[in-house]
CSV table of C-alpha atoms and ligand atoms in Angstrom, one decimal:
chain,number,residue,atom,x,y,z
A,1189,UNK,CA,-17.4,-11.5,-17.2
A,1190,UNK,CA,-15.2,-13.3,-15.0
A,1191,UNK,CA,-15.0,-17.1,-14.0
A,1192,UNK,CA,-16.0,-18.0,-10.5
A,1193,UNK,CA,-12.6,-19.5,-10.3
A,1194,UNK,CA,-10.6,-16.3,-10.6
A,1195,UNK,CA,-11.4,-15.1,-7.3
A,1196,UNK,CA,-12.2,-16.7,-3.8
A,1197,UNK,CA,-14.8,-15.1,-1.2
A,1198,UNK,CA,-13.1,-15.8,2.1
A,1199,UNK,CA,-15.4,-16.9,5.2
A,1200,UNK,CA,-13.0,-16.9,7.4
A,1201,UNK,CA,-10.6,-14.3,9.1
A,1202,UNK,CA,-7.5,-14.0,7.1
A,1203,UNK,CA,-5.2,-13.8,10.5
A,1204,UNK,CA,-7.5,-15.7,13.4
A,1205,UNK,CA,-9.5,-17.9,11.4
A,1206,UNK,CA,-12.9,-16.9,13.0
A,1207,UNK,CA,-16.2,-16.9,11.5
A,1208,UNK,CA,-17.3,-13.6,12.9
A,1209,UNK,CA,-16.3,-11.9,9.8
A,1210,UNK,CA,-18.7,-8.9,8.7
A,1211,UNK,CA,-19.0,-7.0,5.5
A,1212,UNK,CA,-18.6,-3.1,6.2
A,1213,UNK,CA,-18.3,-1.2,2.4
A,1214,UNK,CA,-19.2,-2.4,-0.8
A,1215,UNK,CA,-17.2,-0.3,-3.3
A,1216,UNK,CA,-18.9,-2.4,-6.1
A,1217,UNK,CA,-17.4,-4.3,-9.1
A,1218,UNK,CA,-13.9,-3.0,-9.7
A,1219,UNK,CA,-11.4,-3.6,-12.5
A,1220,UNK,CA,-7.9,-4.6,-11.0
A,1221,UNK,CA,-6.4,-1.4,-10.3
A,1222,UNK,CA,-2.9,-2.3,-11.9
A,1223,UNK,CA,-4.5,-3.4,-15.1
A,1224,UNK,CA,-4.1,-0.3,-17.5
A,1225,UNK,CA,-5.9,-1.3,-21.1
A,1226,UNK,CA,-4.0,-0.7,-24.4
A,1227,UNK,CA,-7.2,0.1,-26.3
A,1228,UNK,CA,-10.1,2.5,-24.8
A,1229,UNK,CA,-12.6,-0.3,-25.8
A,1230,UNK,CA,-10.7,-3.0,-24.9
A,1231,UNK,CA,-12.4,-6.1,-22.6
A,1232,UNK,CA,-11.7,-6.3,-19.1
A,1233,UNK,CA,-12.9,-8.4,-16.0
A,1234,UNK,CA,-14.4,-6.5,-13.0
A,1235,UNK,CA,-14.7,-8.3,-9.4
A,1236,UNK,CA,-16.8,-7.5,-6.2
A,1237,UNK,CA,-14.8,-5.8,-4.0
A,1238,UNK,CA,-15.8,-5.5,-0.3
A,1239,UNK,CA,-14.5,-4.6,3.0
A,1240,UNK,CA,-15.0,-6.6,6.0
A,1241,UNK,CA,-14.5,-6.5,9.7
A,1242,UNK,CA,-13.4,-9.3,11.7
A,1243,UNK,CA,-15.1,-9.0,15.2
A,1244,UNK,CA,-12.8,-11.3,17.3
A,1245,UNK,CA,-9.1,-9.9,16.1
A,1246,UNK,CA,-10.5,-6.7,14.7
A,1247,UNK,CA,-8.8,-7.0,11.2
A,1248,UNK,CA,-9.7,-5.1,8.4
A,1249,UNK,CA,-9.6,-7.3,5.2
A,1250,UNK,CA,-11.2,-8.1,1.7
A,1251,UNK,CA,-13.9,-10.6,1.1
A,1252,UNK,CA,-12.4,-11.3,-2.0
A,1253,UNK,CA,-9.0,-12.9,-2.5
A,1254,UNK,CA,-8.0,-12.6,-6.5
A,1255,UNK,CA,-6.0,-15.3,-7.8
A,1256,UNK,CA,-2.0,-14.7,-7.6
A,1257,UNK,CA,-1.8,-15.4,-11.3
A,1258,UNK,CA,-4.6,-13.3,-12.4
A,1259,UNK,CA,-3.2,-10.1,-10.1
A,1260,UNK,CA,0.2,-11.2,-11.2
A,1261,UNK,CA,-0.5,-10.7,-15.0
A,1262,UNK,CA,-1.8,-7.3,-14.6
A,1263,UNK,CA,1.3,-6.4,-12.6
A,1264,UNK,CA,3.8,-5.2,-15.3
A,1265,UNK,CA,4.5,-1.9,-14.0
A,1266,UNK,CA,7.8,-1.1,-12.1
A,1267,UNK,CA,6.7,1.5,-9.6
A,1268,UNK,CA,9.0,4.6,-10.2
A,1269,UNK,CA,11.0,5.5,-7.0
A,1270,UNK,CA,9.7,9.2,-5.9
A,1271,UNK,CA,12.1,11.7,-4.1
A,1272,UNK,CA,9.9,11.0,-1.0
A,1273,UNK,CA,10.7,7.6,-1.0
A,1274,UNK,CA,14.6,8.2,-1.6
A,1275,UNK,CA,14.7,10.6,1.3
A,1276,UNK,CA,12.8,8.2,3.3
A,1277,UNK,CA,15.2,5.3,2.7
A,1278,UNK,CA,18.0,7.2,4.6
A,1279,UNK,CA,15.7,7.5,7.5
A,1280,UNK,CA,14.8,3.9,7.6
A,1281,UNK,CA,18.4,2.8,7.5
A,1282,UNK,CA,19.6,4.8,10.4
A,1283,UNK,CA,16.3,4.5,12.9
A,1284,UNK,CA,17.0,0.3,11.7
A,1285,UNK,CA,20.8,0.6,12.9
A,1286,UNK,CA,19.8,2.5,16.2
A,1287,UNK,CA,17.0,0.2,17.3
A,1288,UNK,CA,18.7,-3.1,16.5
A,1289,UNK,CA,22.3,-2.3,17.1
A,1290,UNK,CA,23.6,-4.0,14.3
A,1291,UNK,CA,27.2,-4.9,13.7
A,1292,UNK,CA,29.1,-4.5,10.4
A,1293,UNK,CA,28.5,-7.7,8.7
A,1294,UNK,CA,25.6,-8.4,10.2
A,1295,UNK,CA,23.0,-9.9,7.9
A,1296,UNK,CA,19.8,-7.9,6.6
A,1297,UNK,CA,17.3,-9.2,5.0
A,1298,UNK,CA,14.4,-7.7,3.2
A,1299,UNK,CA,11.2,-9.3,1.7
A,1300,UNK,CA,10.1,-7.9,-1.3
A,1301,UNK,CA,13.2,-5.9,-1.9
A,1302,UNK,CA,12.0,-4.3,-5.3
A,1303,UNK,CA,14.6,-2.6,-6.9
A,1304,UNK,CA,16.9,-2.4,-3.8
A,1305,UNK,CA,16.8,0.8,-2.8
A,1306,UNK,CA,16.2,0.1,0.8
A,1307,UNK,CA,18.5,-2.2,1.1
A,1308,UNK,CA,21.3,0.1,-0.7
A,1309,UNK,CA,22.6,2.4,2.2
A,1310,UNK,CA,23.1,-1.1,4.4
A,1311,UNK,CA,24.9,-2.4,1.8
A,1312,UNK,CA,27.3,0.5,1.3
A,1313,UNK,CA,28.1,0.4,4.9
A,1314,UNK,CA,29.4,-2.8,4.9
A,1315,UNK,CA,26.5,-4.8,6.0
A,1316,UNK,CA,25.5,-8.3,4.9
A,1317,UNK,CA,22.7,-7.9,2.4
A,1318,UNK,CA,19.6,-10.3,0.9
A,1319,UNK,CA,16.8,-9.2,-1.1
A,1320,UNK,CA,14.3,-11.4,-1.8
A,1321,UNK,CA,12.0,-10.1,-4.9
A,1322,UNK,CA,9.8,-12.2,-7.1
A,1323,UNK,CA,9.3,-10.0,-10.0
A,1324,UNK,CA,12.4,-11.0,-12.3
A,1325,UNK,CA,12.7,-7.6,-14.1
A,1326,UNK,CA,12.7,-5.7,-10.9
A,1327,UNK,CA,15.3,-8.1,-9.2
A,1328,UNK,CA,17.6,-7.8,-12.0
A,1329,UNK,CA,17.5,-3.6,-11.6
A,1330,UNK,CA,18.7,-4.2,-7.6
A,1331,UNK,CA,21.7,-6.8,-8.8
A,1332,UNK,CA,22.6,-3.8,-10.9
A,1333,UNK,CA,23.3,-1.9,-8.2
A,1334,UNK,CA,25.1,-4.5,-6.0
A,1335,UNK,CA,22.3,-6.1,-4.0
A,1336,UNK,CA,22.4,-10.0,-3.7
A,1337,UNK,CA,18.5,-10.7,-4.8
A,1338,UNK,CA,16.8,-14.1,-4.8
A,1339,UNK,CA,14.1,-14.3,-7.2
A,1340,UNK,CA,11.7,-15.8,-5.4
A,1341,UNK,CA,8.5,-15.6,-3.0
A,1342,UNK,CA,9.0,-15.2,1.0
A,1343,UNK,CA,7.6,-18.2,3.0
A,1344,UNK,CA,8.3,-20.7,5.4
A,1345,UNK,CA,10.1,-23.4,2.9
A,1346,UNK,CA,12.3,-20.1,1.4
A,1347,UNK,CA,13.4,-19.1,4.5
A,1348,UNK,CA,14.4,-22.4,6.1
A,1349,UNK,CA,17.2,-22.3,2.8
A,1350,UNK,CA,18.1,-19.0,3.5
A,1351,UNK,CA,19.1,-20.0,7.6
A,1352,UNK,CA,20.7,-22.9,6.3
A,1353,UNK,CA,23.0,-21.3,3.7
A,1354,UNK,CA,23.4,-17.8,5.8
A,1355,UNK,CA,22.4,-18.1,9.0
A,1356,UNK,CA,20.4,-16.4,10.9
A,1357,UNK,CA,19.6,-12.6,10.1
A,1358,UNK,CA,20.1,-9.7,12.6
A,1359,UNK,CA,17.3,-7.8,10.8
A,1360,UNK,CA,14.4,-8.6,8.8
A,1361,UNK,CA,12.3,-6.3,7.2
A,1362,UNK,CA,9.2,-5.9,5.0
A,1363,UNK,CA,7.9,-2.7,3.7
A,1364,UNK,CA,4.1,-2.4,2.6
A,1365,UNK,CA,3.7,-6.1,1.5
A,1366,UNK,CA,2.5,-8.2,4.4
A,1367,UNK,CA,-1.0,-6.3,3.5
A,1368,UNK,CA,-0.8,-7.8,0.0
A,1369,UNK,CA,-0.2,-11.6,0.7
A,1370,UNK,CA,-2.6,-14.6,0.9
A,1371,UNK,CA,-0.4,-16.9,2.7
A,1372,UNK,CA,0.3,-14.5,5.9
A,1373,UNK,CA,1.1,-17.2,8.2
A,1374,UNK,CA,3.8,-19.3,6.2
A,1375,UNK,CA,5.4,-15.6,5.7
A,1376,UNK,CA,5.0,-14.6,9.6
A,1377,UNK,CA,6.7,-18.0,10.0
A,1378,UNK,CA,9.3,-17.7,7.7
A,1379,UNK,CA,10.2,-14.4,9.8
A,1380,UNK,CA,10.2,-16.0,12.8
A,1381,UNK,CA,12.6,-19.2,11.7
A,1382,UNK,CA,15.3,-16.7,10.1
A,1383,UNK,CA,15.3,-14.4,12.7
A,1384,UNK,CA,18.3,-13.9,15.1
A,1385,UNK,CA,16.7,-14.3,18.8
A,1386,UNK,CA,18.6,-10.9,19.6
A,1387,UNK,CA,17.4,-9.7,16.2
A,1388,UNK,CA,14.7,-7.3,15.0
A,1389,UNK,CA,11.5,-7.6,12.4
A,1390,UNK,CA,10.1,-5.0,11.0
A,1391,UNK,CA,7.0,-4.5,9.3
A,1392,UNK,CA,5.6,-1.1,7.6
A,1393,UNK,CA,2.2,-1.1,6.6
A,1394,UNK,CA,-0.6,1.8,5.8
A,1395,UNK,CA,-2.0,2.3,8.4
A,1396,UNK,CA,-5.8,1.4,9.3
A,1397,UNK,CA,-6.5,4.1,11.7
A,1398,UNK,CA,-5.3,6.8,9.1
A,1399,UNK,CA,-7.3,5.3,6.3
A,1400,UNK,CA,-10.3,5.5,9.1
A,1401,UNK,CA,-9.4,9.2,10.0
A,1402,UNK,CA,-8.9,10.3,6.9
A,1403,UNK,CA,-11.0,8.5,4.9
A,1404,UNK,CA,-8.4,7.0,2.5
A,1405,UNK,CA,-11.1,4.6,0.9
A,1406,UNK,CA,-9.0,5.1,-2.3
A,1407,UNK,CA,-6.1,3.0,-0.9
A,1408,UNK,CA,-8.3,-0.2,-0.7
A,1409,UNK,CA,-8.3,-2.7,-4.0
A,1410,UNK,CA,-7.4,-6.3,-4.7
A,1411,UNK,CA,-4.1,-6.3,-4.0
A,1412,UNK,CA,-4.1,-5.0,-0.8
A,1413,UNK,CA,-5.8,-8.0,1.4
A,1414,UNK,CA,-5.5,-6.6,4.9
A,1415,UNK,CA,-5.6,-3.2,6.6
A,1416,UNK,CA,-3.8,-3.8,10.2
A,1417,UNK,CA,-4.2,-1.8,13.2
A,1418,UNK,CA,-1.4,-1.9,15.3
A,1419,UNK,CA,-3.7,-4.5,17.6
A,1420,UNK,CA,-4.3,-6.9,14.5
A,1421,UNK,CA,-0.6,-6.7,13.9
A,1422,UNK,CA,0.2,-7.8,17.0
A,1423,UNK,CA,-2.4,-10.7,17.1
A,1424,UNK,CA,-0.6,-11.9,13.8
A,1425,UNK,CA,2.8,-11.7,15.4
A,1426,UNK,CA,1.8,-13.3,18.6
A,1427,UNK,CA,0.6,-16.3,16.7
A,1428,UNK,CA,3.8,-17.0,16.0
A,1429,UNK,CA,5.8,-16.1,19.3
A,1430,UNK,CA,6.7,-12.9,17.8
A,1431,UNK,CA,6.7,-9.9,20.3
A,1432,UNK,CA,6.1,-5.8,19.1
A,1433,UNK,CA,8.0,-3.3,20.9
A,1434,UNK,CA,8.0,0.1,19.3
A,1435,UNK,CA,6.6,1.8,16.0
A,1436,UNK,CA,7.6,4.9,14.0
A,1437,UNK,CA,5.8,6.5,11.4
A,1438,UNK,CA,6.3,6.8,7.8
A,1439,UNK,CA,5.7,9.4,5.1
A,1440,UNK,CA,4.6,6.4,2.5
A,1441,UNK,CA,1.1,6.2,1.1
A,1442,UNK,CA,0.3,9.2,3.0
A,1443,UNK,CA,0.6,7.6,6.7
A,1444,UNK,CA,2.1,4.3,7.4
A,1445,UNK,CA,3.4,3.0,10.5
A,1446,UNK,CA,6.5,0.6,11.0
A,1447,UNK,CA,6.4,-2.0,14.0
A,1448,UNK,CA,9.4,-3.2,15.6
A,1449,UNK,CA,9.5,-6.5,16.9
A,1450,UNK,CA,11.5,-9.7,18.4
A,1451,UNK,CA,11.7,-13.5,19.2
A,1452,UNK,CA,12.2,-12.2,22.9
A,1453,UNK,CA,9.7,-10.2,24.6
A,1454,UNK,CA,10.9,-6.5,24.9
A,1455,UNK,CA,9.7,-3.5,26.9
A,1456,UNK,CA,7.3,-1.7,25.0
A,1457,UNK,CA,8.6,2.2,24.4
A,1458,UNK,CA,5.8,4.8,25.2
A,1459,UNK,CA,5.7,5.7,21.6
A,1460,UNK,CA,4.2,2.1,21.2
A,1461,UNK,CA,1.8,2.3,23.9
A,1462,UNK,CA,0.7,6.0,23.3
A,1463,UNK,CA,-0.3,4.8,19.7
A,1464,UNK,CA,-2.1,1.7,20.9
A,1465,UNK,CA,-4.3,4.1,23.4
A,1466,UNK,CA,-4.9,6.6,20.9
A,1467,UNK,CA,-6.0,3.4,18.4
A,1468,UNK,CA,-8.2,2.6,21.1
A,1469,UNK,CA,-10.0,5.9,21.7
A,1470,UNK,CA,-10.8,6.4,18.1
A,1471,UNK,CA,-12.2,2.9,17.7
A,1472,UNK,CA,-10.2,1.7,15.3
A,1473,UNK,CA,-10.8,-1.8,16.5
A,1474,UNK,CA,-14.5,-1.4,16.6
A,1475,UNK,CA,-17.3,-2.5,14.0
A,1476,UNK,CA,-19.5,0.7,14.8
A,1477,UNK,CA,-16.3,2.9,13.7
A,1478,UNK,CA,-15.9,1.0,10.5
A,1479,UNK,CA,-19.6,1.2,9.6
A,1480,UNK,CA,-19.5,5.1,10.3
A,1481,UNK,CA,-16.5,5.0,7.9
A,1482,UNK,CA,-18.4,3.5,5.0
A,1483,UNK,CA,-20.8,6.1,5.7
A,1484,UNK,CA,-18.8,8.9,5.0
A,1485,UNK,CA,-17.0,6.9,1.9
A,1486,UNK,CA,-20.6,6.7,0.3
A,1487,UNK,CA,-21.2,10.8,0.9
A,1488,UNK,CA,-17.5,11.3,-0.3
A,1489,UNK,CA,-18.6,9.5,-3.4
A,1490,UNK,CA,-21.8,12.0,-3.4
A,1491,UNK,CA,-19.8,14.9,-3.0
A,1492,UNK,CA,-17.3,13.9,-6.1
A,1493,UNK,CA,-19.9,13.2,-8.0
A,1494,UNK,CA,-21.5,17.0,-7.8
A,1495,UNK,CA,-18.2,18.6,-8.3
A,1496,UNK,CA,-17.3,16.5,-11.4
A,1497,UNK,CA,-20.8,17.7,-12.6
A,1498,UNK,CA,-20.0,21.4,-11.9
A,1499,UNK,CA,-17.5,21.3,-14.2
A,1500,UNK,CA,-19.0,19.2,-17.0
A,1501,UNK,CA,-18.2,22.2,-19.5
A,1502,UNK,CA,-14.5,22.5,-18.5
A,1503,UNK,CA,-11.6,20.9,-19.5
A,1504,UNK,CA,-10.6,18.6,-16.5
A,1505,UNK,CA,-7.2,16.5,-16.4
A,1506,UNK,CA,-6.0,14.1,-13.6
A,1507,UNK,CA,-2.6,13.8,-12.3
A,1508,UNK,CA,-1.5,10.4,-11.4
A,1509,UNK,CA,-2.8,6.7,-12.6
A,1510,UNK,CA,-2.0,5.0,-9.7
A,1511,UNK,CA,-3.4,1.8,-8.6
A,1512,UNK,CA,-5.2,4.2,-5.8
A,1513,UNK,CA,-6.8,6.5,-8.2
A,1514,UNK,CA,-8.6,3.2,-9.7
A,1515,UNK,CA,-10.8,2.5,-7.0
A,1516,UNK,CA,-11.9,6.2,-6.5
A,1517,UNK,CA,-12.4,6.8,-9.8
A,1518,UNK,CA,-14.3,3.8,-10.8
A,1519,UNK,CA,-16.3,3.8,-7.4
A,1520,UNK,CA,-17.6,7.3,-8.4
A,1521,UNK,CA,-18.4,5.9,-12.0
A,1522,UNK,CA,-15.7,8.8,-13.7
A,1523,UNK,CA,-14.7,8.3,-16.9
A,1524,UNK,CA,-13.5,10.5,-20.0
A,1525,UNK,CA,-16.6,12.6,-19.9
A,1526,UNK,CA,-15.3,13.9,-16.7
A,1527,UNK,CA,-11.9,13.4,-17.0
A,1528,UNK,CA,-10.4,14.2,-20.1
A,1529,UNK,CA,-7.1,12.7,-19.8
A,1530,UNK,CA,-4.7,11.7,-16.9
A,1531,UNK,CA,-1.3,12.7,-16.9
A,1532,UNK,CA,1.4,10.3,-15.8
A,1533,UNK,CA,5.1,10.7,-16.0
A,1534,UNK,CA,5.4,7.0,-15.9
A,1535,UNK,CA,6.5,6.1,-19.7
A,1536,UNK,CA,5.2,2.4,-19.6
A,1537,UNK,CA,1.5,4.1,-18.9
A,1538,UNK,CA,1.9,7.0,-21.3
A,1539,UNK,CA,-0.7,6.1,-24.3
A,1540,UNK,CA,-2.6,3.6,-22.1
A,1541,UNK,CA,-6.1,4.0,-20.6
A,1542,UNK,CA,-7.4,3.7,-17.1
A,1543,UNK,CA,-9.1,0.5,-15.6
A,1544,UNK,CA,-12.9,1.0,-16.0
A,1545,UNK,CA,-13.6,4.2,-17.0
A,1546,UNK,CA,-10.8,4.4,-20.2
A,1547,UNK,CA,-9.4,8.0,-19.6
A,1548,UNK,CA,-6.6,8.4,-21.6
A,1549,UNK,CA,-3.1,8.7,-19.9
A,1550,UNK,CA,-0.8,11.6,-21.5
A,1551,UNK,CA,2.6,13.1,-21.0
A,1552,UNK,CA,3.1,16.1,-18.8
A,1553,UNK,CA,3.5,18.2,-22.1
A,1554,UNK,CA,0.3,17.0,-24.0
A,1555,UNK,CA,-1.8,17.6,-20.7
A,1556,UNK,CA,-0.5,21.0,-21.0
A,1557,UNK,CA,-1.4,21.4,-24.7
A,1558,UNK,CA,-5.0,20.7,-23.9
A,1559,UNK,CA,-5.1,23.8,-21.6
A,1560,UNK,CA,-6.9,22.4,-18.7
A,1561,UNK,CA,-9.0,24.4,-16.6
A,1562,UNK,CA,-8.6,22.4,-13.6
A,1563,UNK,CA,-6.1,19.8,-12.4
A,1564,UNK,CA,-7.4,16.8,-10.2
A,1565,UNK,CA,-4.4,15.7,-8.2
A,1566,UNK,CA,-5.2,11.9,-8.1
A,1567,UNK,CA,-2.1,10.6,-6.6
A,1568,UNK,CA,-2.5,13.0,-3.9
A,1569,UNK,CA,0.1,11.6,-1.6
A,1570,UNK,CA,2.9,13.4,-3.8
A,1571,UNK,CA,0.7,16.3,-3.8
A,1572,UNK,CA,3.6,18.8,-3.5
A,1573,UNK,CA,5.8,17.1,-5.9
A,1574,UNK,CA,2.8,17.5,-8.4
A,1575,UNK,CA,2.0,20.8,-7.7
A,1576,UNK,CA,5.6,22.0,-8.4
A,1577,UNK,CA,5.6,20.3,-11.5
A,1578,UNK,CA,2.5,21.7,-13.2
A,1579,UNK,CA,3.4,25.2,-11.7
A,1580,UNK,CA,7.2,24.9,-13.2
A,1581,UNK,CA,5.3,23.9,-16.7
A,1582,UNK,CA,3.1,27.2,-16.9
A,1583,UNK,CA,-0.3,26.1,-15.4
A,1584,UNK,CA,-1.6,28.8,-13.7
A,1585,UNK,CA,-5.3,27.6,-12.7
A,1586,UNK,CA,-6.9,25.5,-9.6
A,1587,UNK,CA,-6.1,22.1,-8.1
A,1588,UNK,CA,-9.0,20.0,-6.9
A,1589,UNK,CA,-7.7,16.9,-4.4
A,1590,UNK,CA,-10.2,14.5,-2.9
A,1591,UNK,CA,-8.2,13.3,-0.7
A,1592,UNK,CA,-7.2,12.9,2.9
A,1593,UNK,CA,-10.8,13.7,4.2
A,1594,UNK,CA,-13.1,15.5,1.4
A,1595,UNK,CA,-12.6,17.1,-1.9
A,1596,UNK,CA,-11.8,20.3,-2.1
A,1597,UNK,CA,-10.1,23.5,-4.5
A,1598,UNK,CA,-7.2,25.3,-3.7
A,1599,UNK,CA,-4.2,27.2,-5.6
A,1600,UNK,CA,-1.3,25.4,-4.5
B,276,LIG,ZN1,-9.7,-12.3,13.2
């Protein structure tokens, strides 16, 4: 079992510090979602995974914080860049230039810049770019394509250093990283200190309203500490004199929001006000709605188990050994008796076993040789790419997908 020093159970809200934080969903004891195993019977640690709600600022958040060193140890996988992400990088660039009015030579900073694919269009068009990326091997990939990258965590100290060396940034963006950081306040303070008074900050995050409406509970795992609504993110920004004024949608994670903000208050766009109103209408910032969400998650698990039992004599293969699938598979208690193997195209994952259920991870070719009766699309946010790939490789059977909403079959 794990040592109690490996994680902390928070009493205070991660954003506003309130003690009025209540538990809403218990996902049980879960292994770390990215910790694939070398052997099926290898020992692994499990930790409680609980979703909680702050009744003051309405932030949905994890009750447990696993120590960064432990999470980081398990994080050895470079996320392969999908076609969806590549197309989106271009759209992201165009929207950013339009909204910020960037001029040639202006500085653009990305926090947790990964392999640099989102900074690349800015770099190619003559803007000055800096990527901040703590993982050495990933930072090296960005440097290879010409992106100036510093191997560091983003925080107030490093932000101050950047201002003194390079001046203010006209654009600072952080895509799908803010929900993962435990030192939230230092990260936002760093943005405030580094952003030009006329500049634009951008935060992209998997939207809690979509998690709620489409039942994306598979996106809840230990690395993902906060689940922001427009209102709770606004609350966080306002604490540091940053003000949101516009919002766009993004296809990443099956539904994300991109919020634009600045140091000076600007008029909020119609889209921003409309989405904020919609959020209030569906009750994203009410605890009762999240209690109902939890109930639906338990029902979703029952349905999933019934379906798995009806296929017990058939060969079922999963597709996509993502972090997201780990929460779902372990919440339902699925193992290799339910899903014989999981196909994954990442060579680093092939030959390994899924966390918890120890399901073997195989290549597409080996998966096809098992003559599956059913393919269960686990990485459902890449569903269309997966269907195409299976069909091209001769699969003629049905597909099963568990998200969004409810498990169902289709031919695709
Ligand atoms: Zn709060």
